[in-house]
């Protein structure tokens, strides 16, 4: 075996190692680019903990996948001078074994109790222990669907 054959084998091995290294670096770069994309992150987040943030007027402020499961959100108000949200009705598209978790995002103390309604519906009764008029017409709620 002369030196040209040894050199050819050596170059061939280096070429194969470089090609394998280049391919793995390219795959790593593609994966890294994909997991940093906003649509991909939203898709993963929506499948893990679908949530929605809405205000007391029923407007959806931020949807993180929950509205794919929920048909509609209704807010019923008290008939007195305060006109606070008294009941929130969630109409999901399918049966939910557990009541979605409803929380207020404002600095108020509200006792929230959930009961089943007609069909797939969940009804939340809001009993205000402490509220602040500053939040009138600005109250926000967070609903997390437990799947």
CSV table of C-alpha atoms in Angstrom, one decimal:
chain,number,residue,atom,x,y,z
A,1,UNK,CA,0.0,0.0,0.0
A,2,UNK,CA,1.6,3.2,-1.0
A,3,UNK,CA,1.2,6.7,0.5
A,4,UNK,CA,-1.4,7.8,-2.1
A,5,UNK,CA,-3.8,5.0,-1.1
A,6,UNK,CA,-3.3,5.9,2.6
A,7,UNK,CA,-3.9,9.5,1.9
A,8,UNK,CA,-7.0,8.6,-0.1
A,9,UNK,CA,-8.4,6.5,2.7
A,10,UNK,CA,-7.6,9.3,5.2
A,11,UNK,CA,-9.3,11.9,3.1
A,12,UNK,CA,-12.3,9.7,2.6
A,13,UNK,CA,-12.7,9.2,6.4
A,14,UNK,CA,-12.3,12.9,7.0
A,15,UNK,CA,-14.9,13.6,4.3
A,16,UNK,CA,-17.4,11.2,5.9
A,17,UNK,CA,-16.8,12.6,9.4
A,18,UNK,CA,-17.2,16.2,8.1
A,19,UNK,CA,-20.4,15.2,6.2
A,20,UNK,CA,-21.9,13.6,9.3
A,21,UNK,CA,-21.0,16.6,11.4
A,22,UNK,CA,-22.4,19.0,8.8
A,23,UNK,CA,-25.7,17.1,8.6
A,24,UNK,CA,-26.1,17.0,12.4
A,25,UNK,CA,-25.4,20.8,12.7
A,26,UNK,CA,-28.0,21.5,9.9
A,27,UNK,CA,-30.6,19.4,11.7
A,28,UNK,CA,-29.8,21.1,15.0
A,29,UNK,CA,-30.1,24.5,13.3
A,30,UNK,CA,-33.5,23.6,11.8
A,31,UNK,CA,-34.9,22.3,15.2
A,32,UNK,CA,-33.6,25.4,17.0
A,33,UNK,CA,-35.2,27.7,14.4
A,34,UNK,CA,-38.5,25.8,14.6
A,35,UNK,CA,-38.9,25.9,18.4
A,36,UNK,CA,-38.3,29.7,18.4
A,37,UNK,CA,-41.1,30.4,16.0
A,38,UNK,CA,-44.2,32.1,17.6
A,39,UNK,CA,-46.8,29.9,15.8
A,40,UNK,CA,-45.1,26.7,17.0
A,41,UNK,CA,-44.9,28.0,20.6
A,42,UNK,CA,-48.5,28.9,20.5
A,43,UNK,CA,-49.5,25.5,19.2
A,44,UNK,CA,-47.5,23.7,21.9
A,45,UNK,CA,-48.9,26.0,24.6
A,46,UNK,CA,-52.5,25.6,23.4
A,47,UNK,CA,-52.2,21.9,23.6
A,48,UNK,CA,-50.8,21.8,27.1
A,49,UNK,CA,-52.8,24.4,28.9
A,50,UNK,CA,-55.5,26.0,26.8
A,51,UNK,CA,-56.4,29.3,28.4
A,52,UNK,CA,-58.4,32.5,27.5
A,53,UNK,CA,-58.4,35.9,29.1
A,54,UNK,CA,-61.6,37.9,28.6
A,55,UNK,CA,-63.2,41.0,30.1
A,56,UNK,CA,-66.5,41.5,31.9
A,57,UNK,CA,-68.0,42.7,28.6
A,58,UNK,CA,-67.3,39.3,27.0
A,59,UNK,CA,-64.5,40.4,24.8
A,60,UNK,CA,-61.7,37.9,24.2
A,61,UNK,CA,-58.4,39.7,25.1
A,62,UNK,CA,-56.0,36.8,24.7
A,63,UNK,CA,-56.6,33.3,23.4
A,64,UNK,CA,-54.1,30.6,24.1
A,65,UNK,CA,-56.0,27.7,22.5
A,66,UNK,CA,-59.1,27.7,24.8
A,67,UNK,CA,-61.5,29.1,22.1
A,68,UNK,CA,-60.9,26.0,20.0
A,69,UNK,CA,-62.7,24.1,22.8
A,70,UNK,CA,-65.3,26.8,23.8
A,71,UNK,CA,-68.2,28.0,21.7
A,72,UNK,CA,-69.2,31.0,23.7
A,73,UNK,CA,-68.7,32.9,27.0
A,74,UNK,CA,-71.7,34.7,28.5
A,75,UNK,CA,-71.6,37.2,31.4
A,76,UNK,CA,-74.7,37.9,33.4
A,77,UNK,CA,-74.7,41.0,35.6
A,78,UNK,CA,-76.4,41.9,38.9
A,79,UNK,CA,-79.5,44.1,38.6
A,80,UNK,CA,-78.4,46.5,41.4
A,81,UNK,CA,-76.5,49.8,41.2
A,82,UNK,CA,-73.1,48.1,41.1
A,83,UNK,CA,-73.9,45.9,38.0
A,84,UNK,CA,-71.1,43.5,38.8
A,85,UNK,CA,-70.7,40.3,36.8
A,86,UNK,CA,-72.8,37.8,38.8
A,87,UNK,CA,-72.6,34.7,36.6
A,88,UNK,CA,-70.3,33.5,33.9
A,89,UNK,CA,-71.6,30.8,31.6
A,90,UNK,CA,-69.2,28.7,29.5
A,91,UNK,CA,-70.5,26.7,26.5
A,92,UNK,CA,-67.8,24.2,25.4
A,93,UNK,CA,-68.0,22.4,22.1
A,94,UNK,CA,-67.6,19.0,23.8
A,95,UNK,CA,-67.9,17.4,27.2
A,96,UNK,CA,-65.4,18.5,29.8
A,97,UNK,CA,-65.1,16.1,32.7
A,98,UNK,CA,-63.8,18.8,35.0
A,99,UNK,CA,-64.9,22.4,35.3
A,100,UNK,CA,-62.5,24.8,33.7
A,101,UNK,CA,-60.5,26.9,36.2
A,102,UNK,CA,-61.9,30.4,36.4
A,103,UNK,CA,-59.8,33.2,38.1
A,104,UNK,CA,-60.1,36.9,38.3
A,105,UNK,CA,-57.1,39.0,37.3
A,106,UNK,CA,-58.0,42.0,39.4
A,107,UNK,CA,-57.2,42.6,43.0
A,108,UNK,CA,-60.6,41.6,44.3
A,109,UNK,CA,-61.8,38.8,46.5
A,110,UNK,CA,-64.4,36.7,44.7
A,111,UNK,CA,-65.7,33.3,45.8
A,112,UNK,CA,-66.3,31.4,42.5
A,113,UNK,CA,-68.4,28.2,42.5
A,114,UNK,CA,-68.9,26.1,39.4
A,115,UNK,CA,-71.9,23.9,38.5
A,116,UNK,CA,-73.0,22.0,35.4
A,117,UNK,CA,-75.7,23.6,33.3
A,118,UNK,CA,-77.6,22.3,30.3
A,119,UNK,CA,-75.7,20.1,27.8
A,120,UNK,CA,-72.0,20.7,28.0
A,121,UNK,CA,-72.4,24.1,29.8
A,122,UNK,CA,-70.6,25.2,33.0
A,123,UNK,CA,-72.0,27.9,35.2
A,124,UNK,CA,-69.9,30.0,37.5
A,125,UNK,CA,-71.5,31.9,40.3
A,126,UNK,CA,-69.5,34.9,41.5
A,127,UNK,CA,-69.9,36.0,45.1
A,128,UNK,CA,-68.0,39.2,45.8
A,129,UNK,CA,-66.4,39.3,49.3
A,130,UNK,CA,-64.4,42.4,48.4
A,131,UNK,CA,-64.5,44.5,45.2
A,132,UNK,CA,-63.2,47.8,44.0
A,133,UNK,CA,-65.2,50.3,41.9
A,134,UNK,CA,-61.9,51.2,40.1
A,135,UNK,CA,-62.3,47.9,38.1
A,136,UNK,CA,-65.9,48.6,37.0
A,137,UNK,CA,-66.2,47.8,33.3
A,138,UNK,CA,-62.5,46.7,33.3
A,139,UNK,CA,-62.6,43.4,35.1
A,140,UNK,CA,-60.7,40.6,33.4
A,141,UNK,CA,-60.9,36.9,33.9
A,142,UNK,CA,-58.7,34.0,33.1
A,143,UNK,CA,-60.2,30.6,32.1
A,144,UNK,CA,-58.0,27.5,31.9
A,145,UNK,CA,-59.5,24.4,30.4
A,146,UNK,CA,-58.4,21.3,32.2
A,147,UNK,CA,-58.0,18.6,29.5
